[in-house]
XYZ file of C-alpha atoms in Angstrom:
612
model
C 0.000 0.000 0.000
C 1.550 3.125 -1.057
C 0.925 7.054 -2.658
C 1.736 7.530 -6.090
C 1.274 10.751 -8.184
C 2.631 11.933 -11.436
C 2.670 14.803 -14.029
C 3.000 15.032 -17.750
C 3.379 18.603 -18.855
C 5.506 20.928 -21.322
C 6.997 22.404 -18.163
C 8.936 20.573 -15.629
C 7.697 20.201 -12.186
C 9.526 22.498 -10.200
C 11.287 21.265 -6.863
C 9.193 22.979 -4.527
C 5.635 21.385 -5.920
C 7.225 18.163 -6.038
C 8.742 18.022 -2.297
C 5.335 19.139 -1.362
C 3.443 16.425 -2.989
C 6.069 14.157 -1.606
C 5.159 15.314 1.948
C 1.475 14.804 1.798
C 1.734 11.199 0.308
C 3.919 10.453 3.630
C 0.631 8.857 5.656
C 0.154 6.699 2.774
C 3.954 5.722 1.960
C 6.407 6.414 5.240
C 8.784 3.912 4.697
C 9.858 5.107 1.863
C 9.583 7.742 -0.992
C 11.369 8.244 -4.514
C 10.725 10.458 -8.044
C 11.613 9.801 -11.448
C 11.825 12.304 -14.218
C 11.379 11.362 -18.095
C 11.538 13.395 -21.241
C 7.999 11.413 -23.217
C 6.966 12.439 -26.393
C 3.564 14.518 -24.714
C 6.466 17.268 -22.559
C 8.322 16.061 -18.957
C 7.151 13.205 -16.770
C 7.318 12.787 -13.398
C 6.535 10.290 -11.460
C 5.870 10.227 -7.492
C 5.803 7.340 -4.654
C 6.063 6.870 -1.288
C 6.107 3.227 0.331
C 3.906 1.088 2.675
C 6.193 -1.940 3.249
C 3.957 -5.161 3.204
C 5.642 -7.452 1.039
C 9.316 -8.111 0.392
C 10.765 -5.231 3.047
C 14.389 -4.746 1.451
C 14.514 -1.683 -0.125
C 15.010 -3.274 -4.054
C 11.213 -3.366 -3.889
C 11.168 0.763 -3.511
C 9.226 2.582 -6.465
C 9.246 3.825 -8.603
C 10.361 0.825 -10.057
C 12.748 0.988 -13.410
C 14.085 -1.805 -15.460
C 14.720 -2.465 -18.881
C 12.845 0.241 -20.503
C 9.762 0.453 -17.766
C 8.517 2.425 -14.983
C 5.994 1.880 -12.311
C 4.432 3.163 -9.320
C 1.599 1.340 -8.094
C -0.393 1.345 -5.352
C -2.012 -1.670 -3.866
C -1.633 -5.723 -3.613
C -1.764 -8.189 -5.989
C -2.272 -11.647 -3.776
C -1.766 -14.238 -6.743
C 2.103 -12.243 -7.513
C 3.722 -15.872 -6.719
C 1.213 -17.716 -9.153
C 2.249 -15.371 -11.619
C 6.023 -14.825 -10.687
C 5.787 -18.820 -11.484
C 4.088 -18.191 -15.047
C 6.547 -15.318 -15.870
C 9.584 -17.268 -15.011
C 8.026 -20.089 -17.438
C 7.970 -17.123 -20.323
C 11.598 -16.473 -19.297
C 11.388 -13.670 -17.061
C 13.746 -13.298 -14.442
C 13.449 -11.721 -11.300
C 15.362 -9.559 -8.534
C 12.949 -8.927 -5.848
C 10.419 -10.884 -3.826
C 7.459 -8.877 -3.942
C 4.570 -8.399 -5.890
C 5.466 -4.631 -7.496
C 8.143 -6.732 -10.403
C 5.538 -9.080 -11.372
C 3.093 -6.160 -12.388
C 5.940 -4.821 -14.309
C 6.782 -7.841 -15.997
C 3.189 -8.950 -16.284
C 2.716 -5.738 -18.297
C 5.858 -6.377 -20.621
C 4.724 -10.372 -21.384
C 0.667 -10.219 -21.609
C 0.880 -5.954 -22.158
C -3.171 -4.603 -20.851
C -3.990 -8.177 -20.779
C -1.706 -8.641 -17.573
C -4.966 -6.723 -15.798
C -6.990 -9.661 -16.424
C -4.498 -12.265 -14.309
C -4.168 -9.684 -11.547
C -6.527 -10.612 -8.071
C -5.957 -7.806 -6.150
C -6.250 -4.107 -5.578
C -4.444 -1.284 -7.142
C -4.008 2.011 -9.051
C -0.833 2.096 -11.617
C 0.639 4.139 -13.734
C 3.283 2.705 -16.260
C 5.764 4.430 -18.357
C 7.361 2.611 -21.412
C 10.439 4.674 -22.400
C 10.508 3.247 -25.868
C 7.167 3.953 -27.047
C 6.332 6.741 -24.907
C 3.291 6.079 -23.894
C 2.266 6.319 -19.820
C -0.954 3.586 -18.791
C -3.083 4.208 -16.396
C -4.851 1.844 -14.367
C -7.152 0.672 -11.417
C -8.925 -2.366 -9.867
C -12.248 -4.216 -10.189
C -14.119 -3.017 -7.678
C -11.680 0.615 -7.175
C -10.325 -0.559 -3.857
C -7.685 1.960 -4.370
C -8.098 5.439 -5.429
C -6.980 7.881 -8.420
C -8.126 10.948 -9.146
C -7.290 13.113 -11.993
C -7.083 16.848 -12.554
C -6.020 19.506 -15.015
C -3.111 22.705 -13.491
C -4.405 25.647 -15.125
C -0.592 25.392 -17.131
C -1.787 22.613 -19.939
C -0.852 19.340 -17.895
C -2.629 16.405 -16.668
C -1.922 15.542 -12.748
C -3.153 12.399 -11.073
C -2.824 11.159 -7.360
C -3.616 9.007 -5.094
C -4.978 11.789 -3.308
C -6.246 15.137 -3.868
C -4.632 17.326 -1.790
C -1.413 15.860 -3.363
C -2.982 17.015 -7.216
C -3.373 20.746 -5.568
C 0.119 20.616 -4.207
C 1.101 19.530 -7.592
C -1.117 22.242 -9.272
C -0.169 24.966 -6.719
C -3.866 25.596 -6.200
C -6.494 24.378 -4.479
C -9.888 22.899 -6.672
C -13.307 24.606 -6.581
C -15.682 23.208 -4.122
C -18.531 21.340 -6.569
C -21.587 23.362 -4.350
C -24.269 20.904 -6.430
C -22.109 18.201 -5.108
C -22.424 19.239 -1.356
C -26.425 19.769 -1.701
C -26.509 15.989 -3.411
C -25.067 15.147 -0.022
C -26.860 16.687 2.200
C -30.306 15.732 0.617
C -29.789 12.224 -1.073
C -27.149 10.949 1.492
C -23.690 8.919 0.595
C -25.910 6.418 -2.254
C -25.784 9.100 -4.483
C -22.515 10.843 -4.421
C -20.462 8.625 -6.434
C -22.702 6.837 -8.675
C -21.385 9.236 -11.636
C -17.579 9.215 -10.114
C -17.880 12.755 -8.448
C -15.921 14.138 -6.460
C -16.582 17.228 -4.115
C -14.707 19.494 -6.429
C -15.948 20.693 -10.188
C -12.086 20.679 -11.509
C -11.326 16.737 -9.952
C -12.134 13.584 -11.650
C -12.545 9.864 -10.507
C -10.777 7.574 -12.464
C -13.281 4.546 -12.882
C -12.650 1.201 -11.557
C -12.281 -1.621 -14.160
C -10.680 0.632 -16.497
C -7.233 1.797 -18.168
C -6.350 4.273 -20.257
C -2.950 5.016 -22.354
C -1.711 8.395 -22.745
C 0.939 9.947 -24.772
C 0.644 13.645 -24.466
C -1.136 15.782 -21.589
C -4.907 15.286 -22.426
C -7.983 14.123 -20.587
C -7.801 10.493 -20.457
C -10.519 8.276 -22.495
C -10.525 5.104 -19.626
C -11.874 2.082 -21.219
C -13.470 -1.078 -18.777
C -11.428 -4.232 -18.590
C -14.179 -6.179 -16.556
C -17.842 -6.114 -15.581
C -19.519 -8.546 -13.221
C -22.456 -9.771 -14.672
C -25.444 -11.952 -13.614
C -25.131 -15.158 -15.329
C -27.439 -17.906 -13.114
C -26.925 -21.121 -13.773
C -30.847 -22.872 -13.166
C -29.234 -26.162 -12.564
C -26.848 -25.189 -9.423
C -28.540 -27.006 -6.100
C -28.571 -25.403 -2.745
C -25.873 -27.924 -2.134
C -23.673 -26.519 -5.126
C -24.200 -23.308 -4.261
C -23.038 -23.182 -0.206
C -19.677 -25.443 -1.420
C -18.901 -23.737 -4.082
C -19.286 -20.188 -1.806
C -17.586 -21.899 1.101
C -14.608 -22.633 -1.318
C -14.145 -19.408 -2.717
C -14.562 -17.577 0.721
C -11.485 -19.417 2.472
C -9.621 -19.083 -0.805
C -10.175 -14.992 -1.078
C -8.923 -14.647 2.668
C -5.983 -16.774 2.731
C -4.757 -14.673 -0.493
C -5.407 -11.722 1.970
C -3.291 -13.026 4.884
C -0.591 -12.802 2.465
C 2.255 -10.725 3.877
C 5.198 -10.139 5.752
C 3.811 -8.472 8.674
C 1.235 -9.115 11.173
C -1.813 -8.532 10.244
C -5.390 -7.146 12.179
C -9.016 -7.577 11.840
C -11.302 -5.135 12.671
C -14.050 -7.033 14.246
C -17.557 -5.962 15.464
C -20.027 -8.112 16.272
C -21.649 -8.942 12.618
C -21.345 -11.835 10.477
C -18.963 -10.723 7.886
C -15.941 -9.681 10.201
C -16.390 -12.439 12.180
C -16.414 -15.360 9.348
C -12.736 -13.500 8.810
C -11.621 -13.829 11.766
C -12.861 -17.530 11.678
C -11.377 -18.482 8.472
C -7.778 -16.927 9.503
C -7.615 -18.756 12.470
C -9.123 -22.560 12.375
C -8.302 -22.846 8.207
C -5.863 -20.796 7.951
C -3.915 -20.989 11.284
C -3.031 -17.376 10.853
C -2.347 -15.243 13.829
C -4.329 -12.879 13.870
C -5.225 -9.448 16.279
C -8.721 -8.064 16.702
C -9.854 -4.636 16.714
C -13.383 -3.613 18.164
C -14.913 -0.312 18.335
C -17.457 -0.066 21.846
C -20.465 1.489 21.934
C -22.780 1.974 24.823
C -25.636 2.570 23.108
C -27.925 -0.390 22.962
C -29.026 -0.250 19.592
C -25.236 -0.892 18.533
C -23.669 -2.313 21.260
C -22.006 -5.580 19.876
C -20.211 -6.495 22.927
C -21.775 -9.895 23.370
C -21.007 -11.344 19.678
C -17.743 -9.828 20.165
C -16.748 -11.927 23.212
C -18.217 -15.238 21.732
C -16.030 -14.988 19.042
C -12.664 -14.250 20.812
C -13.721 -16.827 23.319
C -14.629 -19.296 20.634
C -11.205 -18.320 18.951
C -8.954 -17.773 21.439
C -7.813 -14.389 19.892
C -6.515 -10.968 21.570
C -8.532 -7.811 20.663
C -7.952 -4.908 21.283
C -10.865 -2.817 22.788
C -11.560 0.713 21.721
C -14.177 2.883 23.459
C -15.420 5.426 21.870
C -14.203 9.258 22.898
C -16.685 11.810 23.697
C -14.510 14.728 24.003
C -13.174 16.636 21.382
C -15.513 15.421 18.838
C -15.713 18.153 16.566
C -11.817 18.862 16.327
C -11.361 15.078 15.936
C -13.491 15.441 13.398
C -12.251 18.758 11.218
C -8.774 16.331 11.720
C -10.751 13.627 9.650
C -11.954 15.857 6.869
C -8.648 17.572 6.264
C -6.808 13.971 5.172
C -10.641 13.492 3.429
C -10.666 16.435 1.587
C -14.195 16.518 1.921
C -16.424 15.129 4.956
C -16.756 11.732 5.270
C -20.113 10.050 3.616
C -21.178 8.401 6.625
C -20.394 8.434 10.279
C -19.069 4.834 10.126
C -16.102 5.971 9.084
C -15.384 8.538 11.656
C -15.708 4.936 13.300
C -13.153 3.199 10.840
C -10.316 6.278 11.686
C -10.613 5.713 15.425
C -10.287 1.530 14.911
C -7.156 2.508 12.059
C -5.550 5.019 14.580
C -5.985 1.873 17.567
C -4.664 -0.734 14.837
C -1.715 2.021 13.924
C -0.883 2.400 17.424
C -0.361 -1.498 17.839
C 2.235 -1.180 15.252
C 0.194 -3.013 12.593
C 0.378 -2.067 8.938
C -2.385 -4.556 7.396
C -6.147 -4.826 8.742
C -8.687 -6.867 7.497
C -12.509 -6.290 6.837
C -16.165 -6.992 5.603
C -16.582 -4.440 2.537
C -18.880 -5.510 0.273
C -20.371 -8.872 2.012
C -23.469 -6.957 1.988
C -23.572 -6.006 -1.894
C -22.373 -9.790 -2.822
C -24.493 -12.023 -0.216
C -27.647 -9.761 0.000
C -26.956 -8.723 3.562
C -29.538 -4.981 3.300
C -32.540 -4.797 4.011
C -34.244 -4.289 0.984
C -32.765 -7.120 -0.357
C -35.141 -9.412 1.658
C -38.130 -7.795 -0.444
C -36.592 -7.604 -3.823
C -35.449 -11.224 -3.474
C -39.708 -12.185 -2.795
C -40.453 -10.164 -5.551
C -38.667 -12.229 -7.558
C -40.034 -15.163 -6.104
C -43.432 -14.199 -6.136
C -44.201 -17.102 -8.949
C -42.517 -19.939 -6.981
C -44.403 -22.634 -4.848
C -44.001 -21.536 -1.399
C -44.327 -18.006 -1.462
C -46.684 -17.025 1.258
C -44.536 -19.507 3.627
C -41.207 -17.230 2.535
C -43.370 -13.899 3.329
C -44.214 -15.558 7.006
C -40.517 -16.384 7.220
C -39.798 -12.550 6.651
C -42.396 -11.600 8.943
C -40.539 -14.326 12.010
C -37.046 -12.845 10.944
C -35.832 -9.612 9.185
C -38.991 -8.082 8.974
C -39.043 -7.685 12.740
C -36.153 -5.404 12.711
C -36.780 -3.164 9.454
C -37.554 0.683 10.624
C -37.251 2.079 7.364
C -41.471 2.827 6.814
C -40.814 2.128 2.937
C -39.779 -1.805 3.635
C -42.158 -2.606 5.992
C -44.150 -4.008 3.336
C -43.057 -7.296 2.094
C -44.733 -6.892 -1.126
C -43.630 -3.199 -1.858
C -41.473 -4.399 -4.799
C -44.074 -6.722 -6.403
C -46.766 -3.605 -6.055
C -44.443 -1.460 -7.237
C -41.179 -2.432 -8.985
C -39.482 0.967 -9.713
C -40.281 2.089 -6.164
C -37.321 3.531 -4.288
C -38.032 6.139 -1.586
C -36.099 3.880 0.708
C -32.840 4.601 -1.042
C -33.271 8.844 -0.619
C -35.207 8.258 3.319
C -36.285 12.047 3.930
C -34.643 14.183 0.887
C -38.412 16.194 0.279
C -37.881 17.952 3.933
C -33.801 17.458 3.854
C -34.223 20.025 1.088
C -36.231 22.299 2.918
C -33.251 23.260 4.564
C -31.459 24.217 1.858
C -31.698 28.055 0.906
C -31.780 26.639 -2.480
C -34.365 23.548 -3.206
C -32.610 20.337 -4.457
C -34.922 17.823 -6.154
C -32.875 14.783 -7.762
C -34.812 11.327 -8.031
C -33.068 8.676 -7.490
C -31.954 6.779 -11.374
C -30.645 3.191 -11.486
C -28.903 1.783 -13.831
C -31.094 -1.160 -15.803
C -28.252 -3.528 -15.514
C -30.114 -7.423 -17.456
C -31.141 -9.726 -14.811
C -33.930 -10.346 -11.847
C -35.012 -7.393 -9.388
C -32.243 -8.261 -6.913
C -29.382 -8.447 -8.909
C -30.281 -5.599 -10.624
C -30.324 -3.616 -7.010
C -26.910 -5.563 -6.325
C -25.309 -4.389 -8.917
C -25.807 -0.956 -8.720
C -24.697 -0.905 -4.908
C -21.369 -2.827 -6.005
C -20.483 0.187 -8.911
C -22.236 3.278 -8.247
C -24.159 3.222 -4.807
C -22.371 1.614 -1.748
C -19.540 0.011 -2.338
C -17.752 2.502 -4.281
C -18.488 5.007 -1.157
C -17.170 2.817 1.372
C -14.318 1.986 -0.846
C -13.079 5.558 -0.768
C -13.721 5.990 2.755
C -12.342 2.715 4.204
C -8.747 3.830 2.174
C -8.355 7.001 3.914
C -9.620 6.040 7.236
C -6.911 3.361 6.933
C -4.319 5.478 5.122
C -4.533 8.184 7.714
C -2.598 5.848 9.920
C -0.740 4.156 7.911
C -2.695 1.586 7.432
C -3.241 -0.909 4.226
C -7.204 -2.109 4.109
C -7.646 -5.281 2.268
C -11.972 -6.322 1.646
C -11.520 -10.229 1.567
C -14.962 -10.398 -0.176
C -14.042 -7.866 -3.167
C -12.829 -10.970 -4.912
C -12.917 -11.861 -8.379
C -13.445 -15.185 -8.264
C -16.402 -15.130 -5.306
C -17.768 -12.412 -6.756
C -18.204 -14.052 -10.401
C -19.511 -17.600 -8.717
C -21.809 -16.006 -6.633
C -23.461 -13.928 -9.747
C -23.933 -17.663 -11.305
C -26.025 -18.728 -8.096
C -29.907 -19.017 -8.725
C -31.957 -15.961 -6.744
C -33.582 -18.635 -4.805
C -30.843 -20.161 -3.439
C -29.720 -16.596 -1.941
C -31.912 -16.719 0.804
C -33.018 -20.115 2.920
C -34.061 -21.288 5.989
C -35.927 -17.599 6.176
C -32.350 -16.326 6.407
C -30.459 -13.303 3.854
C -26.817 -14.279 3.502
C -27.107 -17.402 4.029
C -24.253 -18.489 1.562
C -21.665 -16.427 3.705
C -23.414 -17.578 7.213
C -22.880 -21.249 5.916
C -19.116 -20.400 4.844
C -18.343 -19.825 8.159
C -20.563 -22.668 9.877
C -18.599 -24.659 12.417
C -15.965 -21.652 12.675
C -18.196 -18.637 14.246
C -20.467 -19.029 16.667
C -24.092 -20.258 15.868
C -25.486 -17.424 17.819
C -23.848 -14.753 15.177
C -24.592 -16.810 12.540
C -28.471 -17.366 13.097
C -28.796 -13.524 14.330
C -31.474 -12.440 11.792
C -30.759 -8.719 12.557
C -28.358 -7.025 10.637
C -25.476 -5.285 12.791
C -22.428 -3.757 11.925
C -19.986 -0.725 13.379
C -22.722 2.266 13.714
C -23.471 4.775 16.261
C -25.766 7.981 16.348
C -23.937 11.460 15.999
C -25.494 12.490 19.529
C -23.186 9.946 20.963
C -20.287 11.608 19.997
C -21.285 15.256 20.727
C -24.024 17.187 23.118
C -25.365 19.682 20.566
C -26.928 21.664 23.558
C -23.523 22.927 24.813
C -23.155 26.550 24.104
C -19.754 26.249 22.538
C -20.463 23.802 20.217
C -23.539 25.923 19.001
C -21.232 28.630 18.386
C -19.220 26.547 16.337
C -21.385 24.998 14.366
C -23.640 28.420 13.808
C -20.615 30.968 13.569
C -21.085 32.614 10.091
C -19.289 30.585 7.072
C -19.950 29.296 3.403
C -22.109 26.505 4.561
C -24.840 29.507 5.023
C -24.737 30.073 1.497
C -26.174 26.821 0.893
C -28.164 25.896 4.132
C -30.685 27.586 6.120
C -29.032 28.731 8.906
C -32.348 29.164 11.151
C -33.336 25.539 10.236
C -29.756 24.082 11.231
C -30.197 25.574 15.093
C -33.790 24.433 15.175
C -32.301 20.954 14.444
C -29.422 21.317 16.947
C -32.628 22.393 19.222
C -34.335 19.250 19.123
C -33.888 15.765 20.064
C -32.868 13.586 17.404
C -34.841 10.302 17.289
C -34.779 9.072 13.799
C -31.324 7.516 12.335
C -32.051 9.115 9.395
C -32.193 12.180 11.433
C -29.007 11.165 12.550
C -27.791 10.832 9.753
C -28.680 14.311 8.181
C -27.286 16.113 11.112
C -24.342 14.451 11.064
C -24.115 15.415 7.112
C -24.606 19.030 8.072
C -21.684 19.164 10.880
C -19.644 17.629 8.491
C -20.478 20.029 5.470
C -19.811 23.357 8.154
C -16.050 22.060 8.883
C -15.250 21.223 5.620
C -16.401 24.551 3.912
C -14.506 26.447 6.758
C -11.634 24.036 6.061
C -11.807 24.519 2.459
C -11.655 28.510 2.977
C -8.617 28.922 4.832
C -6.929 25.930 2.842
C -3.167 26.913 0.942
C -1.941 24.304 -0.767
């Protein structure tokens, strides 16, 4: 796990830009850092990294990474680099390191684009070829690791891992994307990155699943490598499905325990940490350390699960309670490595696990991104899954089942309903919870329907995979990097794994759901290893807490902080934000809103005062 950044321009990078850009990528890289400077055919290239040792610690493995003709930096992990080290050697490669960041390189100079197809892993690359002079640009599957792009005013095309590393390379800082923040605000984090926005009109998001060759300084035309796709195969038992899912899962973490350092897990009290955990420790025999957020609150406290799996396990964990003081400069601390606020309080979550895992001197944690998307873990997914059974023997029986199990715990008014998606397919309020009187608040109204991509295949897939590319997991994605990277962390998503991923899109809808029971193929993955009790819990749970944990909104300095005059009140009411900060909040997505709002005031103030 690493920073990279680069620049192709008629003009050289001057010193001072680049030593800046080198000392914002040191989070993400402090082991190491290095540059390398190219006449190409499109002006003067330069290309920026700073190192995260994981694999192979001796300094050969340092990047940029030159030989014979080529230049990389990279950013990320591929887990199958011995498979293909292997394969290489076969073509009559040779080698001079032990880590993974050679067998990209040479991967790229054997198979050329292709190489992306081999890789299982996570990364953003950029590749120079001296001879033809042409620089490739590339990131992951699922866009586990970030790049952004932007333009510096002087003719030249900047990217970075980061985006306060593209305005130190620019020497300016990007205009705040206003229709961006209101999208926020109103819609929540589902719709912020479904288009690849960012919260700035001048930045782009390179997609995931895509490359794209350059030789001069122009906007780049990425193309897609990969799509997941629903394929079901009718003829797959129930039988089929759980083995072939139980296979996959224990092969996509034991590529993850791959390293040469310890490595954590950041476990809370829901099934997908915990069938980690599992999985590392009885099949694997990995050591492993666990990391546990504690809340107080009862509607989140996990404490209970947590215990029966480190008793079940015999594991250490570290406990982390949650700080009440200080919130809102913890906070502003959060947004300025962000560059914008953080989609959802989660992650305010995910920084204070990463700074506990940091502290503990460990460089790799492990978690549950995107079990939900894959396995049908939300909700919703409950209903659109009986919608598309609605024509199957049995159907009344799998509403009752609902009715014993997830429907107990649904709060959301617009899935209470367990035929809301065969009454009304297109319906979904549920997604966009409260944006009519969210926008109310606005000094400007903000009406924008929620629009879903028609991906070909039943209801639930269709809803699955627009969470997996535009909705959810690109959002967590972006914040579970620089929660981690903030500490120096690498964050590896066992479940964002080609292989699982593709098998499970074969499985028949019906065998998604059994024994009245969403997710069952990843609760029956880790049968035997977690505890039945975590396993069998019908309610959904996961690291969560409200905002008025965290802060009392009643204390006269924080009202002055939050209400002190600023851009924010260009955009929101500022009446209607203290009437909010006068009343109780009940409602998460209440919560939720608030928390949106706090977050919005410290990064517009941020964003004012910020030099790059």
């Amino acid at each position: 796990m690493c920073g990279i950044a680069g620049r192709l321009a008629a003009t050289p990078l001057s010193p001072e830009r680049e030593g800046r850009a080198l000392a914002l990528m040191a989070n993400r890289g402090p082991d190491g850092r290095g540059a390398f400077h190219a006449a190409a055919p499109g002006g003067n290239l330069t290309l920026l990294h700073t190192r995260l040792s994981i694999v192979d610690l001796d300094a050969r493995s340092d990047q940029p990474f030159t030989k014979d003709g080529l230049t990389l930096v990279y950013n990320g992990e591929i887990y199958n680099y011995p498979e293909l080290r292997a394969e290489l050697r076969a073509a009559g490669r040779s080698f001079r390191t032990e880590g993974d960041t050679e067998v990209v390189l040479e991967a790229f100079r054997v198979w050329g684009p292709d190489a992306l197809d081999r890789f299982e892993g996570m990364f953003a690359l950029a590749l120079f070829d001296a001879q033809s002079g042409r620089l490739t640009l590339a990131r992951d599957r699922f866009g586990e690791k970030p790049l952004y792009w932007m333009r510096d005013g002087e003719g030249g095309f900047l990217f970075a891992s980061e985006i306060k590393v593209l305005a130190a390379l620019a020497g300016r800082k990007p205009s705040v994307d206003r229709d961006q923040l209101r999208r926020y605000l109103v819609n929540g984090y589902k719709a912020l990155l479904s288009e690849r926005r960012t919260f700035y009109t001048d930045v782009a998001d390179f997609p995931a699943a895509s490359l794209a060759i350059l030789d001069r300084p122009e906007d780049p035309a990425p193309r897609r490598y990969w799509m997941l796709e629903a394929r079901p195969d009718e003829g797959m038992t129930a039988e089929q499905a759980l083995e072939g899912a139980r296979e996959r899962v224990h092969r996509a973490i034991a590529r993850r325990l791959r390293a040469d350092v310890p490595i954590a897990v950041r476990l809370s009290g829901g099934i997908d940490s915990n069938v980690i955990a599992g999985v590392a420790r009885t099949v694997h025999d990995h050591p492993i350390t666990c990391f546990s957020i504690v809340e107080d609150d009862p509607r989140y406290d996990e404490t209970a699960a947590i215990r029966a799996t480190l008793a079940r396990l015999d594991l250490p964990n570290v406990r982390i309670p949650i700080p009440r003081g200080n919130f809102l400069e913890r906070l502003d601390d959060l947004i300025g490595y962000f560059d914008g606020p953080p989609l959802t309080i989660s992650y305010y979550l995910h920084w204070l696990v990463s700074e506990a895992i940091h502290e503990a001197g460990f460089k790799v944690a492990l978690g549950g991104t995107g079990a939900d998307e894959l396995f049908t873990g939300y909700y919703d997914h409950y209903l659109f899954w009986l919608a598309s059974m609605k024509d199957a023997p049995g159907f009344e029986d799998r509403v009752a089942g609902w009715r014993e199990t997830y429907g107990r715990f649904v709060r959301n008014p617009e899935l209470q309903n367990p035929h809301a998606f065969i009454e009304a397919p297109d319906r979904r309020e549920h997604i966009f919870l409260g944006r009519e009187r969210f926008s109310t608040f606005l000094t400007e109204p903000f009406d924008e329907p929620h629009r879903e991509v028609p991906y070909p295949g039943s209801p639930i897939r269709r809803r699955m995979l627009n969470e997996i590319f535009h909705e959810t997991v690109p959002v967590m994605l972006h914040d579970d990097d620089l929660a981690s990277m903030r500490w120096s962390v690498e964050n590896r998503a066992p479940y964002l794994d080609r292989d699982l991923a593709e098998f499970l899109f074969t499985v028949p809808d019906r065998h998604l759901i059994q024994k009245h029971l969403p997710k069952i193929l990843l609760r029956e993955a880790g049968r035997g290893l977690v505890d039945d009790s975590i396993l069998d819990n019908p309610r959904k749970q996961g690291i969560n807490a409200p905002v008025t944990s965290f802060v009392d909104f009643t204390r006269p300095d924080v009202r002055e902080r939050l209400l002190e005059e600023g851009p924010l009140f260009d955009i929101v009411n500022r009446d209607r934000f203290a009437e909010l900060l006068d009343h109780e909040v009940t409602l998460n997505s209440d919560s939720k809103f608030l928390f949106s709002l706090v977050a919005a005031k410290l990064f517009l103030d941020r964003h004012a005062a910020w030099t790059p």
